[in-house]
PDB file of C-alpha atoms in Angstrom:
ATOM      1  CA  MET A  28     -20.485  20.374  16.154  1.00 38.00           C
ATOM      2  CA  ALA A  29     -17.460  18.202  15.377  1.00 46.00           C
ATOM      3  CA  GLU A  30     -17.227  14.632  16.627  1.00 48.00           C
ATOM      4  CA  ASP A  31     -14.207  12.342  16.967  1.00 52.00           C
ATOM      5  CA  HIS A  32     -14.565   8.895  15.362  1.00 49.00           C
ATOM      6  CA  ASN A  33     -11.695   6.447  15.129  1.00 48.00           C
ATOM      7  CA  GLY A  34      -9.009   9.099  14.972  1.00 50.00           C
ATOM      8  CA  LEU A  35     -10.875  11.324  12.504  1.00 48.00           C
ATOM      9  CA  THR A  36     -12.663  14.532  13.421  1.00 47.00           C
ATOM     10  CA  VAL A  37     -15.976  14.703  11.607  1.00 44.00           C
ATOM     11  CA  ALA A  38     -18.272  17.703  11.312  1.00 45.00           C
ATOM     12  CA  ALA A  39     -21.777  16.580  12.230  1.00 41.00           C
ATOM     13  CA  SER A  40     -24.165  16.736   9.296  1.00 42.00           C
ATOM     14  CA  ALA A  41     -27.939  16.547   9.340  1.00 34.00           C
ATOM     15  CA  ASN A  42     -27.830  15.451   5.690  1.00 42.00           C
ATOM     16  CA  ALA A  43     -25.654  12.386   6.284  1.00 45.00           C
ATOM     17  CA  SER A  44     -27.299   9.151   5.231  1.00 48.00           C
ATOM     18  CA  LEU A  45     -26.381   5.652   4.233  1.00 47.00           C
ATOM     19  CA  ALA A  46     -27.507   6.289   0.629  1.00 62.00           C
ATOM     20  CA  GLY A  47     -25.059   6.446  -2.256  1.00 73.00           C
ATOM     21  CA  GLY A  48     -21.769   4.699  -2.707  1.00 95.00           C
ATOM     22  CA  TRP A  49     -18.204   5.408  -1.642  1.00 97.00           C
ATOM     23  CA  VAL A  50     -15.032   5.067  -3.710  1.00 96.00           C
ATOM     24  CA  CYS A  51     -11.312   5.503  -3.207  1.00 93.00           C
ATOM     25  CA  ASP A  52      -8.738   6.388  -5.872  1.00 85.00           C
ATOM     26  CA  ALA A  53      -6.108   3.744  -5.154  1.00 85.00           C
ATOM     27  CA  ALA A  54      -3.719   5.045  -7.821  1.00 87.00           C
ATOM     28  CA  ASN A  55      -2.811   8.074  -5.704  1.00 88.00           C
ATOM     29  CA  LEU A  56      -2.466   6.327  -2.335  1.00 92.00           C
ATOM     30  CA  CYS A  57       0.418   4.527  -0.680  1.00 92.00           C
ATOM     31  CA  VAL A  58      -0.794   2.575   2.372  1.00 92.00           C
ATOM     32  CA  ARG A  59       1.322   1.157   5.199  1.00 93.00           C
ATOM     33  CA  SER A  60       0.001  -0.405   8.383  1.00 91.00           C
ATOM     34  CA  TRP A  61       1.488  -1.334  11.727  1.00 87.00           C
ATOM     35  CA  ASP A  62      -0.456  -3.132  14.452  1.00 83.00           C
ATOM     36  CA  ASP A  63      -3.257  -0.666  15.224  1.00 86.00           C
ATOM     37  CA  GLU A  64      -2.609   2.271  12.901  1.00 90.00           C
ATOM     38  CA  PHE A  65      -2.319   3.087   9.217  1.00 94.00           C
ATOM     39  CA  ALA A  66      -0.120   5.661   7.483  1.00 95.00           C
ATOM     40  CA  ILE A  67      -1.530   6.898   4.185  1.00 95.00           C
ATOM     41  CA  TYR A  68       0.379   9.028   1.686  1.00 94.00           C
ATOM     42  CA  ASP A  69      -1.810  10.773  -0.881  1.00 91.00           C
ATOM     43  CA  ALA A  70       0.384  11.673  -3.863  1.00 91.00           C
ATOM     44  CA  SER A  71      -2.320  13.827  -5.473  1.00 88.00           C
ATOM     45  CA  GLY A  72      -2.221  16.285  -2.578  1.00 85.00           C
ATOM     46  CA  ALA A  73       1.227  15.444  -1.183  1.00 89.00           C
ATOM     47  CA  ALA A  74      -0.405  14.763   2.185  1.00 91.00           C
ATOM     48  CA  THR A  75       0.245  12.091   4.792  1.00 94.00           C
ATOM     49  CA  HIS A  76      -2.506  10.844   7.127  1.00 95.00           C
ATOM     50  CA  LEU A  77      -2.298   8.698  10.260  1.00 95.00           C
ATOM     51  CA  LEU A  78      -5.453   6.609  10.716  1.00 95.00           C
ATOM     52  CA  SER A  79      -6.759   4.372  13.457  1.00 93.00           C
ATOM     53  CA  ALA A  80      -6.980   0.655  12.772  1.00 92.00           C
ATOM     54  CA  PHE A  81     -10.736   0.899  12.166  1.00 93.00           C
ATOM     55  CA  ALA A  82     -10.478   3.845   9.747  1.00 95.00           C
ATOM     56  CA  GLY A  83      -7.627   2.065   7.960  1.00 94.00           C
ATOM     57  CA  GLU A  84      -9.711  -1.080   7.565  1.00 94.00           C
ATOM     58  CA  VAL A  85     -12.620   0.979   6.189  1.00 96.00           C
ATOM     59  CA  LEU A  86     -10.216   2.479   3.655  1.00 96.00           C
ATOM     60  CA  ARG A  87      -8.791  -0.966   2.839  1.00 94.00           C
ATOM     61  CA  VAL A  88     -12.294  -2.305   2.076  1.00 95.00           C
ATOM     62  CA  LEU A  89     -12.789   0.516  -0.449  1.00 96.00           C
ATOM     63  CA  LEU A  90      -9.325   0.032  -1.928  1.00 94.00           C
ATOM     64  CA  ASN A  91     -10.128  -3.637  -2.580  1.00 93.00           C
ATOM     65  CA  ALA A  92     -13.606  -2.961  -3.976  1.00 93.00           C
ATOM     66  CA  ARG A  93     -14.267  -3.218  -7.699  1.00 90.00           C
ATOM     67  CA  GLY A  94     -16.657  -0.267  -7.641  1.00 91.00           C
ATOM     68  CA  PRO A  95     -18.619   1.995  -5.304  1.00 95.00           C
ATOM     69  CA  LEU A  96     -19.806   0.472  -2.037  1.00 96.00           C
ATOM     70  CA  ALA A  97     -22.667   1.597   0.174  1.00 95.00           C
ATOM     71  CA  ALA A  98     -21.829   2.154   3.835  1.00 95.00           C
ATOM     72  CA  ALA A  99     -23.844  -0.977   4.676  1.00 94.00           C
ATOM     73  CA  ASP A 100     -21.648  -3.031   2.317  1.00 95.00           C
ATOM     74  CA  VAL A 101     -18.507  -1.669   3.974  1.00 96.00           C
ATOM     75  CA  THR A 102     -19.971  -2.555   7.380  1.00 96.00           C
ATOM     76  CA  GLN A 103     -20.738  -6.088   6.221  1.00 94.00           C
ATOM     77  CA  SER A 104     -17.156  -6.521   4.977  1.00 94.00           C
ATOM     78  CA  LEU A 105     -15.754  -5.255   8.277  1.00 95.00           C
ATOM     79  CA  ARG A 106     -17.808  -7.625  10.406  1.00 93.00           C
ATOM     80  CA  ALA A 107     -15.333 -10.409   9.633  1.00 88.00           C
ATOM     81  CA  LEU A 108     -12.735  -8.362  11.576  1.00 85.00           C
ATOM     82  CA  ASP A 109     -15.038  -6.566  14.012  1.00 86.00           C
ATOM     83  CA  PRO A 110     -18.395  -8.252  14.680  1.00 91.00           C
ATOM     84  CA  ASP A 111     -19.565  -5.102  16.507  1.00 90.00           C
ATOM     85  CA  ALA A 112     -19.029  -2.763  13.523  1.00 90.00           C
ATOM     86  CA  ASP A 113     -22.201  -0.819  12.792  1.00 91.00           C
ATOM     87  CA  ASN A 114     -23.417   1.372   9.954  1.00 92.00           C
ATOM     88  CA  THR A 115     -23.331   4.599  11.984  1.00 94.00           C
ATOM     89  CA  GLU A 116     -19.691   4.116  12.979  1.00 94.00           C
ATOM     90  CA  VAL A 117     -18.756   3.238   9.395  1.00 95.00           C
ATOM     91  CA  LEU A 118     -20.642   6.232   7.977  1.00 94.00           C
ATOM     92  CA  HIS A 119     -18.936   8.642  10.392  1.00 96.00           C
ATOM     93  CA  THR A 120     -15.575   7.138   9.464  1.00 96.00           C
ATOM     94  CA  LEU A 121     -16.350   7.454   5.740  1.00 96.00           C
ATOM     95  CA  MET A 122     -17.294  11.115   6.222  1.00 96.00           C
ATOM     96  CA  GLY A 123     -13.999  11.723   8.019  1.00 96.00           C
ATOM     97  CA  LEU A 124     -12.069  10.005   5.247  1.00 96.00           C
ATOM     98  CA  ALA A 125     -13.948  12.174   2.746  1.00 95.00           C
ATOM     99  CA  GLN A 126     -12.994  15.339   4.653  1.00 95.00           C
ATOM    100  CA  ALA A 127      -9.381  14.183   4.385  1.00 93.00           C
ATOM    101  CA  ASN A 128      -9.927  13.691   0.609  1.00 92.00           C
ATOM    102  CA  LEU A 129      -9.120   9.971   0.854  1.00 94.00           C
ATOM    103  CA  VAL A 130     -12.558   8.799  -0.321  1.00 95.00           C
ATOM    104  CA  ARG A 131     -15.527  10.365  -2.049  1.00 95.00           C
ATOM    105  CA  ARG A 132     -19.249   9.740  -2.243  1.00 94.00           C
ATOM    106  CA  VAL A 133     -20.808   8.949  -5.606  1.00 94.00           C
ATOM    107  CA  PRO A 134     -24.533   8.862  -6.462  1.00 88.00           C
TER     108      PRO A 134
END
C-alpha cells in the first residue's frame, strides 16, 4: 500500500529500517527553494521534482553531508528547524526521495 509523506508517495515496505546510510549525488542536482517548496532538477535523468519543505530540507541535509548519514543523523540535523521531526517521518521521506532517484541507501 502506498502512503503519502511530505509530498512524496512511498510504497510501504516491511523491510524498511533505520539501518544503513543515505547519500545524495550533489553533482547532478540543481536545487532551488521558495518559502515552503523545493524544485529539484536532476541532470542525470533530465527530471524535475517538486518537493515539500520537509522533503527539501531532508535532501539539503544530505547535500551538505560529507558522507553517508543514517536516518537518525538526518533527524537530529532537522530538529534545529523542526523540533517535532522524528525518525519514522524522515525514513519515509528518504524512501520517497530514493524512489525519485534523488538519494540512495548505502550499507
